[in-house]
């Protein structure tokens, strides 16, 4: 504490961060939690629909998390430790699902694998019905395995190939090597990835709303309460229920990944290429990656088919007419990109700063800051949006109808992305560098700005990228905050689909994805080629 | 990189600081399609000289109703237009609407059954339920079995439709409640009505959360027939050339679309003028032309392709009975379908 007082600037920074998180994370969430009365909560166990939705949610979280983590592991293993052909291509394709906004993955799968699907009916002649829990399982697996793959890629990469060589020299090979060396070393990564995926699955709304049929889950049920009946209370109760497992998962992740440190980065990277992969591993992995990649490409082919054909799902005559609607909605596209860029920039910087303070400084309330910085990840988007709508609608902080309320919500909703990245990266950077600067007379913030920040460049950029993509593609956060004047693209896409212009909705989605990719490519040019864009 | 950061932060502060001030005389939240509400706002300006800003347009009346609730501490909008009376009733019961009975109701002799007995909302259009049928699949799979396009609700009970009908879930959409109530009123008793629901359930492959969820799925061929709002169906069919037949069955059910004034409306007198205006022929004509929704008063020309209202046969719909039994009916529906 005394040291803090000697650095008033540091103290001010810490207080500002606390104030910001308190005002823009804790306060809105509390507003949602206290919106329903106690009686509404007590009525919950008696409501059959709510109970069913809760059970379904638990089941699908277990199923989709397991499969997404397994697929993600195989992909990460393929990228990092094998000589499977085309693995660079597979990695490129595997990133694509991160870009897909709500509705589109699942609708594409109905087009491809539904009763009248291009693959199932036109090609195979069956009237297979994909709608239901199995369809949801498939689309969530595809949607979320990239997250698992990216997390585990980092972990698997840091297992030095020299260990593998050493094990081989000692006589281990094949399955035994994998089981006794690679797998134990990868375990914290697998656990961390699984818990992260579980949180995403828990809060997922876009896939179940389209493809789950009767298989109601908590986010869709909360959404249905709002869009069908205008029942904010019911939605708030359901969302509060969702917070319990979300917290559980997050605490588990902190505990598991935080406590154990299996991989050590010595600073001296041994540049050994991994030993060649035996054919009986290489070709099955190749086949598997090809299959999954095809499933991913299907989604985007479905999307393109919608954007360039006259009737999505029934008339595949090529046309450009939907692109007139895209031009008419250029404003919404620009809003999406600008809002997301601003939110992601501030969010990633704030998050990295917070992670620096938590991992390098001691101050009262450090554990609290750690908790609050990851809290938004556990909060479903629609809760965040309702909270902002309740909290910032009247003076003293009246943000109704401004771009600011949208940007702030996206900014704080994405804090955990940058924060997690920063914490992970700072563990790998020796504190001695900062200490040296400090001994030479630099203050904490100067040390951060001049020493730590340049070292954190890659995590800052990856935090920006993930936050940016999430901000561009979210619908649930902003639906309570937009007005027509500052509508963003996902809102317009929802409106177009509701009004029956599904072709235009597909075209606008295509335009949004293309522009997102262009922005990311530009940021890569700006920040330098050596920055890895997709590292979580 | 750090220079970029400073630049980004400066930009962020600039954008965050940019405020929004509305100069319009009236603010509208609309659960109507974009074209319709924009044309109505233009016509309102011509008629009264008042400008109206459409601050929110989304065809989910519940979402708008929710926003009216979360923004109630400092209401922004004056008018909630579109969406059926059960949604407006819900918002009124929670205390978020202001009473207003337009003098236009008496002047134009609009039937009182279209107006809220408590004075919170005014009905201004009617929408009828309809059955979309995927023409291609019907001709290929059901016509050879000797079936004709369905003309009544009972035609949907034919076992040939097994697994080929998409309904909507009354627990999540008011449109499906109207469907269930229609069966009860049509068949004369709750018993018979729910017997119909149970029989139909054998053919249903899926109940969508929204009232119009079946439209894209039937168009794409995921199922052969569905149940949706006729006006939305015809409009979407025109917009995207959907390969579906649209059938308004005998003993049809209908919704009353409403307009209401939000409690604490910043522009109360303009809002009242807007409600007066909505009950005149001009906006109803716009709504009939774009949204294909039937006007509640005479003297409005209907567009081509829409069956005249008189040609449709409606059940004797008893809204009071629906309101009184809503909870019990929903429970019974859930028991039967297990959804």
PDB file of N, CA and C in Angstrom, chain B residues 67-153:
ATOM      1  N   UNK B  67     -38.132  -3.771 -24.706  1.00  0.00           N
ATOM      2  CA  UNK B  67     -37.357  -2.528 -24.629  1.00  0.00           C
ATOM      3  C   UNK B  67     -38.149  -1.415 -23.971  1.00  0.00           C
ATOM      4  N   UNK B  68     -39.452  -1.382 -24.225  1.00  0.00           N
ATOM      5  CA  UNK B  68     -40.277  -0.371 -23.555  1.00  0.00           C
ATOM      6  C   UNK B  68     -40.163  -0.559 -22.039  1.00  0.00           C
ATOM      7  N   UNK B  69     -40.092  -1.826 -21.618  1.00  0.00           N
ATOM      8  CA  UNK B  69     -39.981  -2.098 -20.177  1.00  0.00           C
ATOM      9  C   UNK B  69     -38.623  -1.697 -19.621  1.00  0.00           C
ATOM     10  N   UNK B  70     -37.544  -2.074 -20.326  1.00  0.00           N
ATOM     11  CA  UNK B  70     -36.224  -1.773 -19.761  1.00  0.00           C
ATOM     12  C   UNK B  70     -35.929  -0.270 -19.826  1.00  0.00           C
ATOM     13  N   UNK B  71     -36.617   0.444 -20.728  1.00  0.00           N
ATOM     14  CA  UNK B  71     -36.374   1.881 -20.843  1.00  0.00           C
ATOM     15  C   UNK B  71     -37.393   2.709 -20.065  1.00  0.00           C
ATOM     16  N   UNK B  72     -38.227   2.028 -19.259  1.00  0.00           N
ATOM     17  CA  UNK B  72     -39.358   2.712 -18.623  1.00  0.00           C
ATOM     18  C   UNK B  72     -38.921   3.806 -17.649  1.00  0.00           C
ATOM     19  N   UNK B  73     -37.678   3.726 -17.124  1.00  0.00           N
ATOM     20  CA  UNK B  73     -37.244   4.740 -16.172  1.00  0.00           C
ATOM     21  C   UNK B  73     -37.154   6.110 -16.834  1.00  0.00           C
ATOM     22  N   UNK B  74     -37.046   6.123 -18.151  1.00  0.00           N
ATOM     23  CA  UNK B  74     -36.906   7.379 -18.874  1.00  0.00           C
ATOM     24  C   UNK B  74     -37.381   7.147 -20.311  1.00  0.00           C
ATOM     25  N   UNK B  75     -38.706   7.073 -20.515  1.00  0.00           N
ATOM     26  CA  UNK B  75     -39.220   6.636 -21.820  1.00  0.00           C
ATOM     27  C   UNK B  75     -38.737   7.507 -22.967  1.00  0.00           C
ATOM     28  N   UNK B  76     -38.390   6.885 -24.081  1.00  0.00           N
ATOM     29  CA  UNK B  76     -37.845   7.586 -25.225  1.00  0.00           C
ATOM     30  C   UNK B  76     -38.831   7.649 -26.360  1.00  0.00           C
ATOM     31  N   UNK B  77     -39.570   6.564 -26.536  1.00  0.00           N
ATOM     32  CA  UNK B  77     -40.453   6.502 -27.688  1.00  0.00           C
ATOM     33  C   UNK B  77     -41.857   6.913 -27.273  1.00  0.00           C
ATOM     34  N   UNK B  78     -42.631   7.353 -28.273  1.00  0.00           N
ATOM     35  CA  UNK B  78     -44.008   7.755 -28.004  1.00  0.00           C
ATOM     36  C   UNK B  78     -44.987   6.672 -28.414  1.00  0.00           C
ATOM     37  N   UNK B  79     -44.664   6.001 -29.525  1.00  0.00           N
ATOM     38  CA  UNK B  79     -45.629   5.119 -30.154  1.00  0.00           C
ATOM     39  C   UNK B  79     -45.073   3.698 -30.254  1.00  0.00           C
ATOM     40  N   UNK B  80     -45.911   2.734 -29.909  1.00  0.00           N
ATOM     41  CA  UNK B  80     -45.617   1.318 -30.139  1.00  0.00           C
ATOM     42  C   UNK B  80     -46.647   0.859 -31.154  1.00  0.00           C
ATOM     43  N   UNK B  81     -46.175   0.555 -32.379  1.00  0.00           N
ATOM     44  CA  UNK B  81     -47.116   0.183 -33.426  1.00  0.00           C
ATOM     45  C   UNK B  81     -46.757  -1.173 -34.010  1.00  0.00           C
ATOM     46  N   UNK B  82     -47.788  -1.989 -34.324  1.00  0.00           N
ATOM     47  CA  UNK B  82     -47.572  -3.328 -34.846  1.00  0.00           C
ATOM     48  C   UNK B  82     -47.553  -4.326 -33.707  1.00  0.00           C
ATOM     49  N   UNK B  83     -47.701  -5.574 -34.048  1.00  0.00           N
ATOM     50  CA  UNK B  83     -47.801  -6.588 -33.013  1.00  0.00           C
ATOM     51  C   UNK B  83     -49.244  -6.735 -32.580  1.00  0.00           C
ATOM     52  N   UNK B  84     -49.606  -7.940 -32.113  1.00  0.00           N
ATOM     53  CA  UNK B  84     -51.022  -8.132 -31.850  1.00  0.00           C
ATOM     54  C   UNK B  84     -51.412  -7.693 -30.453  1.00  0.00           C
ATOM     55  N   UNK B  85     -52.705  -7.732 -30.190  1.00  0.00           N
ATOM     56  CA  UNK B  85     -53.249  -7.133 -28.982  1.00  0.00           C
ATOM     57  C   UNK B  85     -52.762  -7.832 -27.716  1.00  0.00           C
ATOM     58  N   UNK B  86     -52.422  -9.109 -27.782  1.00  0.00           N
ATOM     59  CA  UNK B  86     -51.997  -9.764 -26.541  1.00  0.00           C
ATOM     60  C   UNK B  86     -50.674  -9.179 -26.044  1.00  0.00           C
ATOM     61  N   UNK B  87     -49.793  -8.800 -26.988  1.00  0.00           N
ATOM     62  CA  UNK B  87     -48.538  -8.156 -26.585  1.00  0.00           C
ATOM     63  C   UNK B  87     -48.825  -6.776 -25.986  1.00  0.00           C
ATOM     64  N   UNK B  88     -49.681  -6.001 -26.659  1.00  0.00           N
ATOM     65  CA  UNK B  88     -50.009  -4.666 -26.153  1.00  0.00           C
ATOM     66  C   UNK B  88     -50.703  -4.780 -24.792  1.00  0.00           C
ATOM     67  N   UNK B  89     -51.575  -5.796 -24.655  1.00  0.00           N
ATOM     68  CA  UNK B  89     -52.230  -6.034 -23.362  1.00  0.00           C
ATOM     69  C   UNK B  89     -51.201  -6.269 -22.260  1.00  0.00           C
ATOM     70  N   UNK B  90     -50.215  -7.096 -22.584  1.00  0.00           N
ATOM     71  CA  UNK B  90     -49.190  -7.419 -21.596  1.00  0.00           C
ATOM     72  C   UNK B  90     -48.448  -6.168 -21.132  1.00  0.00           C
ATOM     73  N   UNK B  91     -48.070  -5.321 -22.094  1.00  0.00           N
ATOM     74  CA  UNK B  91     -47.342  -4.098 -21.736  1.00  0.00           C
ATOM     75  C   UNK B  91     -48.266  -3.178 -20.924  1.00  0.00           C
ATOM     76  N   UNK B  92     -49.544  -3.132 -21.311  1.00  0.00           N
ATOM     77  CA  UNK B  92     -50.502  -2.283 -20.586  1.00  0.00           C
ATOM     78  C   UNK B  92     -50.665  -2.757 -19.147  1.00  0.00           C
ATOM     79  N   UNK B  93     -50.787  -4.083 -18.974  1.00  0.00           N
ATOM     80  CA  UNK B  93     -50.979  -4.618 -17.628  1.00  0.00           C
ATOM     81  C   UNK B  93     -49.779  -4.346 -16.735  1.00  0.00           C
ATOM     82  N   UNK B  94     -48.583  -4.317 -17.315  1.00  0.00           N
ATOM     83  CA  UNK B  94     -47.405  -4.000 -16.503  1.00  0.00           C
ATOM     84  C   UNK B  94     -47.302  -2.507 -16.232  1.00  0.00           C
ATOM     85  N   UNK B  95     -48.229  -1.710 -16.799  1.00  0.00           N
ATOM     86  CA  UNK B  95     -48.273  -0.285 -16.479  1.00  0.00           C
ATOM     87  C   UNK B  95     -47.377   0.585 -17.326  1.00  0.00           C
ATOM     88  N   UNK B  96     -47.072   0.164 -18.555  1.00  0.00           N
ATOM     89  CA  UNK B  96     -46.150   0.946 -19.375  1.00  0.00           C
ATOM     90  C   UNK B  96     -46.828   1.667 -20.537  1.00  0.00           C
ATOM     91  N   UNK B  97     -48.160   1.593 -20.625  1.00  0.00           N
ATOM     92  CA  UNK B  97     -48.861   2.282 -21.712  1.00  0.00           C
ATOM     93  C   UNK B  97     -49.760   3.375 -21.147  1.00  0.00           C
ATOM     94  N   UNK B  98     -50.036   4.370 -21.992  1.00  0.00           N
ATOM     95  CA  UNK B  98     -50.942   5.454 -21.598  1.00  0.00           C
ATOM     96  C   UNK B  98     -52.275   5.273 -22.325  1.00  0.00           C
ATOM     97  N   UNK B  99     -53.375   5.554 -21.608  1.00  0.00           N
ATOM     98  CA  UNK B  99     -54.695   5.391 -22.218  1.00  0.00           C
ATOM     99  C   UNK B  99     -54.937   6.456 -23.267  1.00  0.00           C
ATOM    100  N   UNK B 100     -55.567   6.053 -24.364  1.00  0.00           N
ATOM    101  CA  UNK B 100     -56.025   7.042 -25.333  1.00  0.00           C
ATOM    102  C   UNK B 100     -57.085   6.412 -26.236  1.00  0.00           C
ATOM    103  N   UNK B 101     -58.252   7.004 -26.280  1.00  0.00           N
ATOM    104  CA  UNK B 101     -59.277   6.556 -27.215  1.00  0.00           C
ATOM    105  C   UNK B 101     -59.459   7.654 -28.251  1.00  0.00           C
ATOM    106  N   UNK B 102     -59.173   7.319 -29.496  1.00  0.00           N
ATOM    107  CA  UNK B 102     -59.197   8.324 -30.551  1.00  0.00           C
ATOM    108  C   UNK B 102     -60.626   8.682 -30.926  1.00  0.00           C
ATOM    109  N   UNK B 103     -60.891   9.976 -31.180  1.00  0.00           N
ATOM    110  CA  UNK B 103     -62.224  10.366 -31.646  1.00  0.00           C
ATOM    111  C   UNK B 103     -62.550   9.753 -33.016  1.00  0.00           C
ATOM    112  N   UNK B 104     -61.498   9.342 -33.726  1.00  0.00           N
ATOM    113  CA  UNK B 104     -61.687   8.755 -35.051  1.00  0.00           C
ATOM    114  C   UNK B 104     -62.521   7.464 -34.984  1.00  0.00           C
ATOM    115  N   UNK B 105     -62.455   6.756 -33.846  1.00  0.00           N
ATOM    116  CA  UNK B 105     -63.190   5.493 -33.708  1.00  0.00           C
ATOM    117  C   UNK B 105     -64.679   5.745 -33.878  1.00  0.00           C
ATOM    118  N   UNK B 106     -65.175   6.777 -33.166  1.00  0.00           N
ATOM    119  CA  UNK B 106     -66.597   7.091 -33.248  1.00  0.00           C
ATOM    120  C   UNK B 106     -66.928   7.677 -34.617  1.00  0.00           C
ATOM    121  N   UNK B 107     -66.059   8.576 -35.094  1.00  0.00           N
ATOM    122  CA  UNK B 107     -66.327   9.264 -36.356  1.00  0.00           C
ATOM    123  C   UNK B 107     -66.443   8.268 -37.503  1.00  0.00           C
ATOM    124  N   UNK B 108     -65.500   7.308 -37.583  1.00  0.00           N
ATOM    125  CA  UNK B 108     -65.501   6.374 -38.705  1.00  0.00           C
ATOM    126  C   UNK B 108     -66.340   5.142 -38.401  1.00  0.00           C
ATOM    127  N   UNK B 109     -66.961   5.122 -37.238  1.00  0.00           N
ATOM    128  CA  UNK B 109     -67.802   3.979 -36.823  1.00  0.00           C
ATOM    129  C   UNK B 109     -67.047   2.654 -36.929  1.00  0.00           C
ATOM    130  N   UNK B 110     -65.814   2.644 -36.403  1.00  0.00           N
ATOM    131  CA  UNK B 110     -65.045   1.399 -36.376  1.00  0.00           C
ATOM    132  C   UNK B 110     -65.649   0.505 -35.303  1.00  0.00           C
ATOM    133  N   UNK B 111     -65.782  -0.765 -35.627  1.00  0.00           N
ATOM    134  CA  UNK B 111     -66.428  -1.688 -34.678  1.00  0.00           C
ATOM    135  C   UNK B 111     -65.685  -1.714 -33.346  1.00  0.00           C
ATOM    136  N   UNK B 112     -66.422  -1.605 -32.251  1.00  0.00           N
ATOM    137  CA  UNK B 112     -65.767  -1.544 -30.930  1.00  0.00           C
ATOM    138  C   UNK B 112     -64.986  -2.803 -30.585  1.00  0.00           C
ATOM    139  N   UNK B 113     -65.298  -3.938 -31.232  1.00  0.00           N
ATOM    140  CA  UNK B 113     -64.571  -5.168 -30.890  1.00  0.00           C
ATOM    141  C   UNK B 113     -63.092  -5.088 -31.274  1.00  0.00           C
ATOM    142  N   UNK B 114     -62.739  -4.099 -32.109  1.00  0.00           N
ATOM    143  CA  UNK B 114     -61.337  -3.952 -32.488  1.00  0.00           C
ATOM    144  C   UNK B 114     -60.570  -3.026 -31.541  1.00  0.00           C
ATOM    145  N   UNK B 115     -61.266  -2.476 -30.541  1.00  0.00           N
ATOM    146  CA  UNK B 115     -60.617  -1.527 -29.635  1.00  0.00           C
ATOM    147  C   UNK B 115     -60.482  -2.128 -28.234  1.00  0.00           C
ATOM    148  N   UNK B 116     -59.438  -1.708 -27.519  1.00  0.00           N
ATOM    149  CA  UNK B 116     -59.228  -2.190 -26.156  1.00  0.00           C
ATOM    150  C   UNK B 116     -60.347  -1.670 -25.253  1.00  0.00           C
ATOM    151  N   UNK B 117     -61.062  -2.573 -24.567  1.00  0.00           N
ATOM    152  CA  UNK B 117     -62.112  -2.103 -23.653  1.00  0.00           C
ATOM    153  C   UNK B 117     -61.537  -1.204 -22.552  1.00  0.00           C
ATOM    154  N   UNK B 118     -60.266  -1.367 -22.232  1.00  0.00           N
ATOM    155  CA  UNK B 118     -59.651  -0.526 -21.201  1.00  0.00           C
ATOM    156  C   UNK B 118     -59.029   0.752 -21.765  1.00  0.00           C
ATOM    157  N   UNK B 119     -59.023   0.881 -23.080  1.00  0.00           N
ATOM    158  CA  UNK B 119     -58.574   2.125 -23.686  1.00  0.00           C
ATOM    159  C   UNK B 119     -57.074   2.268 -23.897  1.00  0.00           C
ATOM    160  N   UNK B 120     -56.308   1.190 -23.743  1.00  0.00           N
ATOM    161  CA  UNK B 120     -54.858   1.330 -23.884  1.00  0.00           C
ATOM    162  C   UNK B 120     -54.378   1.219 -25.336  1.00  0.00           C
ATOM    163  N   UNK B 121     -55.022   0.360 -26.092  1.00  0.00           N
ATOM    164  CA  UNK B 121     -54.577   0.215 -27.484  1.00  0.00           C
ATOM    165  C   UNK B 121     -55.747   0.347 -28.444  1.00  0.00           C
ATOM    166  N   UNK B 122     -55.420   0.668 -29.699  1.00  0.00           N
ATOM    167  CA  UNK B 122     -56.431   0.723 -30.748  1.00  0.00           C
ATOM    168  C   UNK B 122     -56.058  -0.279 -31.819  1.00  0.00           C
ATOM    169  N   UNK B 123     -57.004  -1.155 -32.165  1.00  0.00           N
ATOM    170  CA  UNK B 123     -56.742  -2.090 -33.254  1.00  0.00           C
ATOM    171  C   UNK B 123     -56.883  -1.369 -34.574  1.00  0.00           C
ATOM    172  N   UNK B 124     -55.987  -1.641 -35.504  1.00  0.00           N
ATOM    173  CA  UNK B 124     -56.106  -0.943 -36.797  1.00  0.00           C
ATOM    174  C   UNK B 124     -55.924  -1.876 -37.988  1.00  0.00           C
ATOM    175  N   UNK B 125     -55.531  -3.112 -37.757  1.00  0.00           N
ATOM    176  CA  UNK B 125     -55.509  -4.070 -38.880  1.00  0.00           C
ATOM    177  C   UNK B 125     -55.793  -5.480 -38.376  1.00  0.00           C
ATOM    178  N   UNK B 126     -56.133  -6.342 -39.330  1.00  0.00           N
ATOM    179  CA  UNK B 126     -56.376  -7.733 -38.985  1.00  0.00           C
ATOM    180  C   UNK B 126     -55.451  -8.600 -39.819  1.00  0.00           C
ATOM    181  N   UNK B 127     -54.957  -9.645 -39.202  1.00  0.00           N
ATOM    182  CA  UNK B 127     -54.151 -10.595 -39.947  1.00  0.00           C
ATOM    183  C   UNK B 127     -54.759 -11.973 -39.760  1.00  0.00           C
ATOM    184  N   UNK B 128     -54.761 -12.768 -40.841  1.00  0.00           N
ATOM    185  CA  UNK B 128     -55.379 -14.090 -40.755  1.00  0.00           C
ATOM    186  C   UNK B 128     -54.313 -15.178 -40.817  1.00  0.00           C
ATOM    187  N   UNK B 129     -54.563 -16.286 -40.144  1.00  0.00           N
ATOM    188  CA  UNK B 129     -53.660 -17.439 -40.223  1.00  0.00           C
ATOM    189  C   UNK B 129     -53.788 -18.084 -41.598  1.00  0.00           C
ATOM    190  N   UNK B 130     -52.707 -18.688 -42.056  1.00  0.00           N
ATOM    191  CA  UNK B 130     -52.760 -19.370 -43.345  1.00  0.00           C
ATOM    192  C   UNK B 130     -51.859 -20.598 -43.324  1.00  0.00           C
ATOM    193  N   UNK B 131     -52.058 -21.435 -44.324  1.00  0.00           N
ATOM    194  CA  UNK B 131     -51.247 -22.658 -44.443  1.00  0.00           C
ATOM    195  C   UNK B 131     -50.351 -22.519 -45.670  1.00  0.00           C
ATOM    196  N   UNK B 132     -49.015 -22.478 -45.492  1.00  0.00           N
ATOM    197  CA  UNK B 132     -48.124 -22.536 -46.652  1.00  0.00           C
ATOM    198  C   UNK B 132     -47.875 -23.994 -47.025  1.00  0.00           C
ATOM    199  N   UNK B 133     -47.918 -24.285 -48.317  1.00  0.00           N
ATOM    200  CA  UNK B 133     -47.643 -25.655 -48.761  1.00  0.00           C
ATOM    201  C   UNK B 133     -46.536 -25.606 -49.796  1.00  0.00           C
ATOM    202  N   UNK B 134     -45.518 -26.457 -49.608  1.00  0.00           N
ATOM    203  CA  UNK B 134     -44.434 -26.545 -50.585  1.00  0.00           C
ATOM    204  C   UNK B 134     -44.983 -27.232 -51.827  1.00  0.00           C
ATOM    205  N   UNK B 135     -45.154 -26.453 -52.916  1.00  0.00           N
ATOM    206  CA  UNK B 135     -45.860 -26.964 -54.088  1.00  0.00           C
ATOM    207  C   UNK B 135     -45.143 -28.142 -54.725  1.00  0.00           C
ATOM    208  N   UNK B 136     -43.822 -28.016 -54.834  1.00  0.00           N
ATOM    209  CA  UNK B 136     -43.074 -29.051 -55.533  1.00  0.00           C
ATOM    210  C   UNK B 136     -43.186 -30.393 -54.799  1.00  0.00           C
ATOM    211  N   UNK B 137     -42.944 -30.335 -53.495  1.00  0.00           N
ATOM    212  CA  UNK B 137     -42.995 -31.595 -52.749  1.00  0.00           C
ATOM    213  C   UNK B 137     -44.420 -32.118 -52.684  1.00  0.00           C
ATOM    214  N   UNK B 138     -45.406 -31.220 -52.604  1.00  0.00           N
ATOM    215  CA  UNK B 138     -46.790 -31.679 -52.547  1.00  0.00           C
ATOM    216  C   UNK B 138     -47.146 -32.407 -53.833  1.00  0.00           C
ATOM    217  N   UNK B 139     -46.798 -31.779 -54.986  1.00  0.00           N
ATOM    218  CA  UNK B 139     -47.133 -32.404 -56.265  1.00  0.00           C
ATOM    219  C   UNK B 139     -46.407 -33.735 -56.431  1.00  0.00           C
ATOM    220  N   UNK B 140     -45.172 -33.802 -55.970  1.00  0.00           N
ATOM    221  CA  UNK B 140     -44.380 -35.012 -56.171  1.00  0.00           C
ATOM    222  C   UNK B 140     -44.774 -36.128 -55.219  1.00  0.00           C
ATOM    223  N   UNK B 141     -45.140 -35.772 -53.985  1.00  0.00           N
ATOM    224  CA  UNK B 141     -45.301 -36.825 -52.989  1.00  0.00           C
ATOM    225  C   UNK B 141     -46.743 -37.058 -52.558  1.00  0.00           C
ATOM    226  N   UNK B 142     -47.560 -36.013 -52.490  1.00  0.00           N
ATOM    227  CA  UNK B 142     -48.912 -36.200 -51.955  1.00  0.00           C
ATOM    228  C   UNK B 142     -49.983 -36.232 -53.038  1.00  0.00           C
ATOM    229  N   UNK B 143     -49.797 -35.460 -54.115  1.00  0.00           N
ATOM    230  CA  UNK B 143     -50.795 -35.457 -55.185  1.00  0.00           C
ATOM    231  C   UNK B 143     -50.996 -36.859 -55.775  1.00  0.00           C
ATOM    232  N   UNK B 144     -49.918 -37.633 -55.993  1.00  0.00           N
ATOM    233  CA  UNK B 144     -50.122 -38.999 -56.515  1.00  0.00           C
ATOM    234  C   UNK B 144     -50.970 -39.865 -55.596  1.00  0.00           C
ATOM    235  N   UNK B 145     -51.004 -39.558 -54.302  1.00  0.00           N
ATOM    236  CA  UNK B 145     -51.842 -40.338 -53.381  1.00  0.00           C
ATOM    237  C   UNK B 145     -53.293 -39.879 -53.436  1.00  0.00           C
ATOM    238  N   UNK B 146     -53.584 -38.934 -54.338  1.00  0.00           N
ATOM    239  CA  UNK B 146     -54.960 -38.482 -54.493  1.00  0.00           C
ATOM    240  C   UNK B 146     -55.332 -37.317 -53.603  1.00  0.00           C
ATOM    241  N   UNK B 147     -54.341 -36.696 -52.949  1.00  0.00           N
ATOM    242  CA  UNK B 147     -54.666 -35.572 -52.075  1.00  0.00           C
ATOM    243  C   UNK B 147     -54.824 -34.286 -52.870  1.00  0.00           C
ATOM    244  N   UNK B 148     -55.732 -33.443 -52.405  1.00  0.00           N
ATOM    245  CA  UNK B 148     -55.834 -32.083 -52.952  1.00  0.00           C
ATOM    246  C   UNK B 148     -55.222 -31.137 -51.920  1.00  0.00           C
ATOM    247  N   UNK B 149     -54.849 -29.935 -52.376  1.00  0.00           N
ATOM    248  CA  UNK B 149     -54.317 -28.955 -51.429  1.00  0.00           C
ATOM    249  C   UNK B 149     -55.298 -28.782 -50.268  1.00  0.00           C
ATOM    250  N   UNK B 150     -54.776 -28.669 -49.043  1.00  0.00           N
ATOM    251  CA  UNK B 150     -55.681 -28.575 -47.898  1.00  0.00           C
ATOM    252  C   UNK B 150     -56.578 -27.338 -47.991  1.00  0.00           C
ATOM    253  N   UNK B 151     -57.837 -27.494 -47.610  1.00  0.00           N
ATOM    254  CA  UNK B 151     -58.767 -26.358 -47.646  1.00  0.00           C
ATOM    255  C   UNK B 151     -59.331 -26.081 -46.263  1.00  0.00           C
ATOM    256  N   UNK B 152     -59.213 -27.049 -45.368  1.00  0.00           N
ATOM    257  CA  UNK B 152     -59.705 -26.859 -44.004  1.00  0.00           C
ATOM    258  C   UNK B 152     -58.599 -27.278 -43.035  1.00  0.00           C
ATOM    259  N   UNK B 153     -58.759 -26.903 -41.776  1.00  0.00           N
ATOM    260  CA  UNK B 153     -57.792 -27.327 -40.760  1.00  0.00           C
ATOM    261  C   UNK B 153     -57.790 -28.848 -40.645  1.00  0.00           C
TER     262      UNK B 153
END
